[in-house]
C-alpha atoms as a printed R data frame, in Angstrom:
    type eleno elety resid chain resno       x       y       z
1   ATOM     1    CA   MET     A     1  -8.965  -4.299  12.682
2   ATOM     2    CA   ARG     A     2  -5.517  -2.761  15.354
3   ATOM     3    CA   ASP     A     3  -7.230  -1.405  18.622
4   ATOM     4    CA   GLY     A     4 -10.666  -0.901  16.877
5   ATOM     5    CA   TYR     A     5  -9.080   0.879  13.775
6   ATOM     6    CA   THR     A     6  -9.270   0.013  10.042
7   ATOM     7    CA   ILE     A     7  -6.599   0.073   8.180
8   ATOM     8    CA   LYS     A     8  -6.460   0.258   4.470
9   ATOM     9    CA   ILE     A     9  -2.846   0.619   1.971
10  ATOM    10    CA   PHE     A    10  -4.292   3.441  -0.642
11  ATOM    11    CA   SER     A    11  -1.787   3.904  -3.638
12  ATOM    12    CA   ARG     A    12  -2.222   5.992  -6.615
13  ATOM    13    CA   SER     A    13  -1.709   4.421  -9.359
14  ATOM    14    CA   PHE     A    14  -1.103   4.935 -13.185
15  ATOM    15    CA   ASP     A    15   1.353   2.003 -14.310
16  ATOM    16    CA   LEU     A    16  -0.793  -1.645 -13.206
17  ATOM    17    CA   ARG     A    17   2.135  -3.777 -14.594
18  ATOM    18    CA   LEU     A    18   4.795  -0.948 -11.809
19  ATOM    19    CA   LEU     A    19   1.369  -1.685  -8.889
20  ATOM    20    CA   ARG     A    20   1.726  -5.897  -9.133
21  ATOM    21    CA   GLN     A    21   5.392  -5.624  -8.447
22  ATOM    22    CA   SER     A    22   4.884  -2.971  -5.978
23  ATOM    23    CA   GLN     A    23   1.843  -5.481  -4.522
24  ATOM    24    CA   GLY     A    24   3.595  -8.374  -4.182
25  ATOM    25    CA   LEU     A    25   6.333  -6.800  -1.013
26  ATOM    26    CA   TRP     A    26   2.549  -5.653   0.825
27  ATOM    27    CA   GLN     A    27   3.105  -9.482   2.573
28  ATOM    28    CA   GLY     A    28   3.208  -8.776   6.526
29  ATOM    29    CA   ILE     A    29   1.326  -5.321   5.892
30  ATOM    30    CA   GLU     A    30  -1.457  -5.585   8.503
31  ATOM    31    CA   ARG     A    31  -4.529  -4.306   6.842
32  ATOM    32    CA   ASP     A    32  -8.034  -4.722   6.152
33  ATOM    33    CA   ALA     A    33  -8.188  -3.868   2.479
34  ATOM    34    CA   GLU     A    34  -6.339  -2.622  -0.515
35  ATOM    35    CA   VAL     A    35  -7.547   0.568  -2.491
36  ATOM    36    CA   ARG     A    36  -6.408   1.271  -5.935
37  ATOM    37    CA   LEU     A    37  -6.597   5.123  -7.069
38  ATOM    38    CA   THR     A    38  -6.373   5.991 -10.722
39  ATOM    39    CA   ASP     A    39  -7.255   8.976 -12.646
40  ATOM    40    CA   LYS     A    40  -6.444  10.958  -9.621
41  ATOM    41    CA   SER     A    41  -5.417  14.705  -9.502
42  ATOM    42    CA   ALA     A    42  -1.736  14.633  -6.831
43  ATOM    43    CA   ASP     A    43  -3.798  15.976  -4.518
44  ATOM    44    CA   GLY     A    44  -6.950  14.886  -5.361
45  ATOM    45    CA   TYR     A    45  -6.209  10.954  -3.832
46  ATOM    46    CA   PHE     A    46  -5.688  12.191  -0.632
47  ATOM    47    CA   TYR     A    47  -9.547  13.796  -0.537
48  ATOM    48    CA   SER     A    48 -11.021  10.414  -1.727
49  ATOM    49    CA   MET     A    49  -9.007   8.958   1.047
50  ATOM    50    CA   LEU     A    50 -10.779  11.098   3.474
51  ATOM    51    CA   SER     A    51 -14.402  10.600   1.991
52  ATOM    52    CA   ASP     A    52 -13.670   6.732   3.111
53  ATOM    53    CA   THR     A    53 -15.189   6.621   5.961
54  ATOM    54    CA   GLU     A    54 -14.942   3.091   6.804
55  ATOM    55    CA   CYS     A    55 -11.151   4.126   6.683
56  ATOM    56    CA   ASP     A    56 -10.149   5.215   9.775
57  ATOM    57    CA   ILE     A    57  -5.979   4.584   9.318
58  ATOM    58    CA   ALA     A    58  -4.629   5.135   5.789
59  ATOM    59    CA   ILE     A    59  -1.196   3.579   3.985
60  ATOM    60    CA   ASN     A    60  -0.447   5.482   1.580
61  ATOM    61    CA   ILE     A    61   2.295   3.876  -1.051
62  ATOM    62    CA   ASP     A    62   2.791   4.854  -4.287
63  ATOM    63    CA   GLU     A    63   3.384   2.279  -6.880
64  ATOM    64    CA   ASP     A    64   7.055   3.080  -7.447
65  ATOM    65    CA   ALA     A    65   7.968   3.070  -3.538
66  ATOM    66    CA   PHE     A    66   8.715  -0.419  -2.288
67  ATOM    67    CA   ILE     A    67   8.453  -2.071   1.076
68  ATOM    68    CA   CYS     A    68  11.263  -3.925   2.682
69  ATOM    69    CA   ASP     A    69  10.281  -4.347   5.935
70  ATOM    70    CA   PRO     A    70   6.787  -4.749   6.398
71  ATOM    71    CA   SER     A    71   7.058  -4.944  10.615
72  ATOM    72    CA   ALA     A    72   8.751  -1.242  10.850
73  ATOM    73    CA   VAL     A    73   5.425  -0.193   9.207
74  ATOM    74    CA   ASN     A    74   2.871  -2.032  11.065
75  ATOM    75    CA   ASP     A    75   5.310  -0.266  14.144
76  ATOM    76    CA   LEU     A    76   5.303   2.448  12.623
77  ATOM    77    CA   VAL     A    77   0.585   2.388  12.523
78  ATOM    78    CA   GLY     A    78   0.812   1.431  16.535
79  ATOM    79    CA   LEU     A    79   3.038   4.185  17.519
80  ATOM    80    CA   MET     A    80   0.524   6.522  15.371
81  ATOM    81    CA   ILE     A    81  -2.892   5.701  17.260
82  ATOM    82    CA   GLU     A    82  -0.487   5.196  20.945
83  ATOM    83    CA   LYS     A    83   0.660   8.858  20.225
84  ATOM    84    CA   GLY     A    84  -1.896  10.493  18.360
85  ATOM    85    CA   TYR     A    85   0.031  11.809  15.283
86  ATOM    86    CA   ALA     A    86  -2.250  12.704  11.871
87  ATOM    87    CA   ASN     A    87   0.846  12.200   9.878
88  ATOM    88    CA   ILE     A    88   4.063   9.867   9.543
89  ATOM    89    CA   GLY     A    89   6.096  10.287   6.240
90  ATOM    90    CA   CYS     A    90   9.343  11.796   5.088
91  ATOM    91    CA   ALA     A    91   9.509  15.869   4.627
92  ATOM    92    CA   ASP     A    92   9.924  16.914   1.229
93  ATOM    93    CA   ALA     A    93  13.321  18.527   1.156
94  ATOM    94    CA   GLY     A    94  16.869  17.144   2.724
95  ATOM    95    CA   GLU     A    95  18.916  13.938   2.555
96  ATOM    96    CA   GLY     A    96  17.959  11.125   0.521
97  ATOM    97    CA   LEU     A    97  15.758  13.580  -2.168
98  ATOM    98    CA   PRO     A    98  16.486  13.976  -5.475
99  ATOM    99    CA   ARG     A    99  14.918  17.496  -4.693
100 ATOM   100    CA   SER     A   100  14.452  20.547  -1.998
101 ATOM   101    CA   GLY     A   101  11.198  21.579  -1.556
102 ATOM   102    CA   ASN     A   102   9.646  22.519   1.898
103 ATOM   103    CA   PRO     A   103  10.659  20.554   5.026
104 ATOM   104    CA   LYS     A   104   7.349  21.386   6.274
105 ATOM   105    CA   VAL     A   105   5.426  18.577   4.147
106 ATOM   106    CA   THR     A   106   5.855  15.184   3.734
107 ATOM   107    CA   ASN     A   107   6.253  13.602   0.122
108 ATOM   108    CA   PRO     A   108   3.521  11.248  -0.430
109 ATOM   109    CA   PHE     A   109   5.691   8.466  -1.985
110 ATOM   110    CA   PHE     A   110   5.180   6.883   1.667
111 ATOM   111    CA   ASN     A   111   2.640   8.323   4.404
112 ATOM   112    CA   ILE     A   112   0.583   7.001   7.325
113 ATOM   113    CA   LEU     A   113  -2.728   8.801   7.840
114 ATOM   114    CA   ASN     A   114  -4.589   9.183  10.815
115 ATOM   115    CA   LEU     A   115  -8.005   9.642   8.622
116 ATOM   116    CA   ARG     A   116 -10.428   9.492  11.852
117 ATOM   117    CA   LEU     A   117  -7.951  12.289  13.463
118 ATOM   118    CA   ILE     A   118  -7.832  14.656  10.444
119 ATOM   119    CA   ARG     A   119 -11.657  14.772   9.865
120 ATOM   120    CA   THR     A   120 -12.175  16.354  13.136
121 ATOM   121    CA   LYS     A   121 -10.524  19.253  11.609
122 ATOM   122    CA   PHE     A   122 -10.080  19.163   7.904
123 ATOM   123    CA   ASP     A   123 -12.156  21.952   6.224
124 ATOM   124    CA   ARG     A   124 -10.923  21.725   2.402
125 ATOM   125    CA   ALA     A   125 -11.789  25.382   2.220
126 ATOM   126    CA   ALA     A   126  -9.254  26.305   5.139
127 ATOM   127    CA   LEU     A   127  -6.625  25.072   2.553
128 ATOM   128    CA   LYS     A   128  -7.029  28.320   0.391
129 ATOM   129    CA   ALA     A   129  -4.865  30.227   2.744
130 ATOM   130    CA   TYR     A   130  -1.776  28.258   1.542
131 ATOM   131    CA   ASP     A   131  -0.774  29.705  -1.554
132 ATOM   132    CA   GLU     A   132   2.720  26.924  -1.986
133 ATOM   133    CA   HIS     A   133   2.053  25.081  -4.954
134 ATOM   134    CA   TYR     A   134   5.131  23.520  -5.486
135 ATOM   135    CA   GLU     A   135   3.741  20.586  -5.857
136 ATOM   136    CA   PRO     A   136  -0.436  20.498  -5.850
137 ATOM   137    CA   TYR     A   137  -0.516  18.832  -2.624
138 ATOM   138    CA   TYR     A   138   1.265  20.917  -0.700
139 ATOM   139    CA   PRO     A   139  -1.688  23.168   0.782
140 ATOM   140    CA   PHE     A   140  -2.907  19.936   1.931
141 ATOM   141    CA   PHE     A   141   0.173  18.969   3.477
142 ATOM   142    CA   LEU     A   142   0.882  22.282   5.136
143 ATOM   143    CA   TRP     A   143  -2.366  22.578   6.887
144 ATOM   144    CA   LEU     A   144  -2.067  19.397   8.202
145 ATOM   145    CA   ALA     A   145   1.503  20.331   9.742
146 ATOM   146    CA   ASP     A   146  -0.114  23.283  11.183
147 ATOM   147    CA   ASN     A   147  -3.508  21.674  12.499
148 ATOM   148    CA   PHE     A   148  -1.646  18.619  14.237
149 ATOM   149    CA   GLU     A   149   1.754  16.281  14.932
150 ATOM   150    CA   THR     A   150   3.863  15.417  11.765
151 ATOM   151    CA   LEU     A   151   6.296  12.244  12.489
152 ATOM   152    CA   TYR     A   152   8.962  12.818  10.377
153 ATOM   153    CA   LEU     A   153  11.245   9.719   9.507
154 ATOM   154    CA   PRO     A   154  14.877   9.880   8.604
155 ATOM   155    CA   ALA     A   155  15.674   9.027   4.987
156 ATOM   156    CA   SER     A   156  18.620   8.907   2.756
157 ATOM   157    CA   GLY     A   157  20.276   8.548  -0.954
158 ATOM   158    CA   HIS     A   158  20.798   4.689  -2.651
159 ATOM   159    CA   SER     A   159  23.701   3.578  -4.084
160 ATOM   160    CA   ASP     A   160  22.035   4.324  -7.863
161 ATOM   161    CA   GLY     A   161  22.165   7.871  -7.508
162 ATOM   162    CA   VAL     A   162  18.779   8.718  -7.002
163 ATOM   163    CA   THR     A   163  16.442   6.031  -4.959
164 ATOM   164    CA   THR     A   164  15.723   7.438  -1.662
165 ATOM   165    CA   VAL     A   165  15.939   5.053   1.238
166 ATOM   166    CA   LEU     A   166  13.416   5.536   3.850
167 ATOM   167    CA   TYR     A   167  14.198   4.570   7.968
168 ATOM   168    CA   ASP     A   168  12.050   3.776  11.210
169 ATOM   169    CA   LEU     A   169  13.089   5.629  14.265
170 ATOM   170    CA   GLN     A   170  14.735   2.416  14.708
171 ATOM   171    CA   GLY     A   171  17.126   2.322  11.833
172 ATOM   172    CA   ARG     A   172  14.644  -0.146  10.154
173 ATOM   173    CA   VAL     A   173  14.355   0.179   6.207
174 ATOM   174    CA   VAL     A   174  10.820   1.023   5.569
175 ATOM   175    CA   CYS     A   175  10.892   0.970   2.023
176 ATOM   176    CA   LYS     A   176  13.109   2.042  -0.560
177 ATOM   177    CA   HIS     A   177  11.291   4.951  -3.614
178 ATOM   178    CA   SER     A   178  12.833   4.804  -7.020
179 ATOM   179    CA   TRP     A   179  11.135   8.181  -8.088
180 ATOM   180    CA   TYR     A   180  10.243   8.722 -12.025
181 ATOM   181    CA   ALA     A   181   7.389   6.181 -12.680
182 ATOM   182    CA   ARG     A   182   6.268   8.045 -14.903
183 ATOM   183    CA   PHE     A   183   9.129   6.779 -17.407
184 ATOM   184    CA   TYR     A   184   8.811   2.856 -16.855
185 ATOM   185    CA   SER     A   185   6.580   2.588 -19.212
186 ATOM   186    CA   MET     A   186   8.457   4.649 -22.229
187 ATOM   187    CA   PRO     A   187  10.374   3.574 -24.377
188 ATOM   188    CA   SER     A   188  14.284   5.209 -22.877
189 ATOM   189    CA   PHE     A   189  14.187   7.899 -26.608
190 ATOM   190    CA   VAL     A   190  10.745   8.483 -25.642
191 ATOM   191    CA   VAL     A   191  11.819   9.192 -21.946
192 ATOM   192    CA   LYS     A   192  15.205  10.817 -23.355
193 ATOM   193    CA   MET     A   193  13.370  13.129 -25.355
194 ATOM   194    CA   VAL     A   194  11.183  14.684 -22.940
195 ATOM   195    CA   GLN     A   195  14.432  14.587 -19.884
196 ATOM   196    CA   LYS     A   196  17.854  13.762 -21.501
197 ATOM   197    CA   ASP     A   197  19.038  13.228 -18.615
198 ATOM   198    CA   GLN     A   198  16.078  10.439 -17.532
199 ATOM   199    CA   GLY     A   199  16.280   7.801 -20.445
200 ATOM   200    CA   MET     A   200  17.078   4.718 -17.988
201 ATOM   201    CA   GLN     A   201  14.625   4.733 -16.167
202 ATOM   202    CA   LYS     A   202  12.576   1.522 -16.468
203 ATOM   203    CA   GLU     A   203  16.273  -0.938 -15.880
204 ATOM   204    CA   ARG     A   204  17.163   1.591 -12.560
205 ATOM   205    CA   ILE     A   205  13.777   0.392 -11.281
206 ATOM   206    CA   ASP     A   206  13.473  -2.873 -11.903
207 ATOM   207    CA   ALA     A   207  17.049  -3.146 -10.746
208 ATOM   208    CA   LEU     A   208  15.684  -1.682  -7.454
209 ATOM   209    CA   ILE     A   209  12.713  -3.856  -7.986
210 ATOM   210    CA   ARG     A   210  14.775  -7.107  -8.255
211 ATOM   211    CA   GLU     A   211  17.179  -5.810  -4.472
212 ATOM   212    CA   VAL     A   212  14.173  -5.548  -2.906
213 ATOM   213    CA   TYR     A   213  12.354  -9.250  -3.258
214 ATOM   214    CA   ALA     A   214  15.742 -10.936  -2.633
215 ATOM   215    CA   ALA     A   215  16.338  -8.819   0.163
216 ATOM   216    CA   ARG     A   216  13.818  -9.955   1.523
217 ATOM   217    CA   GLY     A   217  13.772 -13.684   0.640
218 ATOM   218    CA   LEU     A   218  10.338 -13.342  -1.703
219 ATOM   219    CA   GLU     A   219   9.803 -14.793  -4.976
220 ATOM   220    CA   ARG     A   220   9.064 -11.721  -8.302
221 ATOM   221    CA   HIS     A   221   6.529 -13.416 -10.540
222 ATOM   222    CA   GLU     A   222   6.517 -13.105 -14.198
223 ATOM   223    CA   ALA     A   223   3.909 -11.632 -15.737
224 ATOM   224    CA   GLY     A   224   2.210 -14.424 -18.793
225 ATOM   225    CA   PHE     A   225   0.213 -13.483 -21.459
226 ATOM   226    CA   GLY     A   226  -3.309 -12.879 -20.835
227 ATOM   227    CA   THR     A   227  -1.575 -10.481 -17.850
228 ATOM   228    CA   ARG     A   228   0.528  -8.226 -19.640
229 ATOM   229    CA   CYS     A   229  -2.585  -8.200 -22.430
230 ATOM   230    CA   LEU     A   230  -4.338  -6.491 -19.247
231 ATOM   231    CA   PHE     A   231  -1.278  -3.929 -18.307
232 ATOM   232    CA   ALA     A   232  -1.340  -2.968 -21.804
233 ATOM   233    CA   ALA     A   233  -5.265  -2.097 -21.759
234 ATOM   234    CA   ASP     A   234  -5.003  -0.738 -18.613
235 ATOM   235    CA   ARG     A   235  -1.832   1.774 -19.659
236 ATOM   236    CA   THR     A   236  -4.233   2.510 -23.012
237 ATOM   237    CA   LEU     A   237  -6.992   3.719 -20.831
238 ATOM   238    CA   ARG     A   238  -4.849   5.352 -18.233
239 ATOM   239    CA   TRP     A   239  -3.464   7.717 -21.320
240 ATOM   240    CA   ILE     A   240  -7.142   7.774 -22.386
241 ATOM   241    CA   ILE     A   241  -8.295  10.321 -19.166
242 ATOM   242    CA   LYS     A   242  -4.487  11.279 -18.688
243 ATOM   243    CA   VAL     A   243  -4.057  13.415 -22.530
244 ATOM   244    CA   PRO     A   244  -7.521  15.390 -21.258
245 ATOM   245    CA   GLN     A   245  -7.135  16.012 -17.111
246 ATOM   246    CA   ARG     A   246  -3.336  17.826 -18.171
247 ATOM   247    CA   ILE     A   247  -4.609  20.139 -20.344
248 ATOM   248    CA   SER     A   248  -7.491  21.412 -18.164
249 ATOM   249    CA   ARG     A   249  -5.180  22.096 -15.688
250 ATOM   250    CA   TRP     A   250  -3.284  24.626 -17.819
251 ATOM   251    CA   PRO     A   251  -5.230  27.533 -17.682
252 ATOM   252    CA   SER     A   252  -4.627  27.178 -13.595
253 ATOM   253    CA   LYS     A   253  -0.934  26.638 -13.717
254 ATOM   254    CA   ILE     A   254  -0.623  29.927 -16.047
255 ATOM   255    CA   LYS     A   255  -2.766  31.531 -13.617
256 ATOM   256    CA   ARG     A   256  -0.295  30.874 -10.866
257 ATOM   257    CA   LYS     A   257   2.611  31.704 -13.138
258 ATOM   258    CA   LEU     A   258   1.537  34.992 -14.382
259 ATOM   259    CA   LYS     A   259   0.183  35.827 -10.733
260 ATOM   260    CA   LYS     A   260   4.167  34.964  -9.061
261 ATOM   261    CA   SER     A   261   6.040  36.848 -11.933
262 ATOM   262    CA   ARG     A   262   3.892  39.779 -11.219
């Protein structure tokens, strides 16, 4: 609890092995609970957070975002409560990001969301007024930026050429986001078939994880046989659910593409 606010960490997760390594870096973050959100769409997990009426502040951390300074996270939560921000995060465009989206939107690799405040106005039907779908979550964040105050944090690139380094307003490193978590569990030769220039993601992400653990002086625990079996079973289940979900979304994606081509 902080000043009467219940705080939870949420993480949309596909790879339990990667999540466990990210979770090991949550030490020091003040929270009341942790929630793993599986099999959710890129926007649906925000609605799951909002429906959790026991939670007032959501700290959203992607499983490929690695916390460098938990005190910076705690201070940002305090700043949100003090200043009345609804959202704190990194603009989905600009320095440090390997793509260029809409700067009004915060990329959800790391967000702090004031759910208590957002619920005072939230109406899912209102999102239909936003027809920008660079990512499925764009309507939600555009609506959020139009109706509440967002604090945009600075970012820079990493020496690996891909990772985004996120800072707070004092210049402390909040987290490092590796990107390309979807390729983490795929063999490199399979990744190269899907996206030729992204064949070595596991090696790069593992190096980033080692870097953050070392900088924080924490020990990175290796999984035993039983845990590795759990990871494999979980990954199989995630794929069994994910493939039909992806196929079910094809009609709406095709419809949007046809609409844009007119």
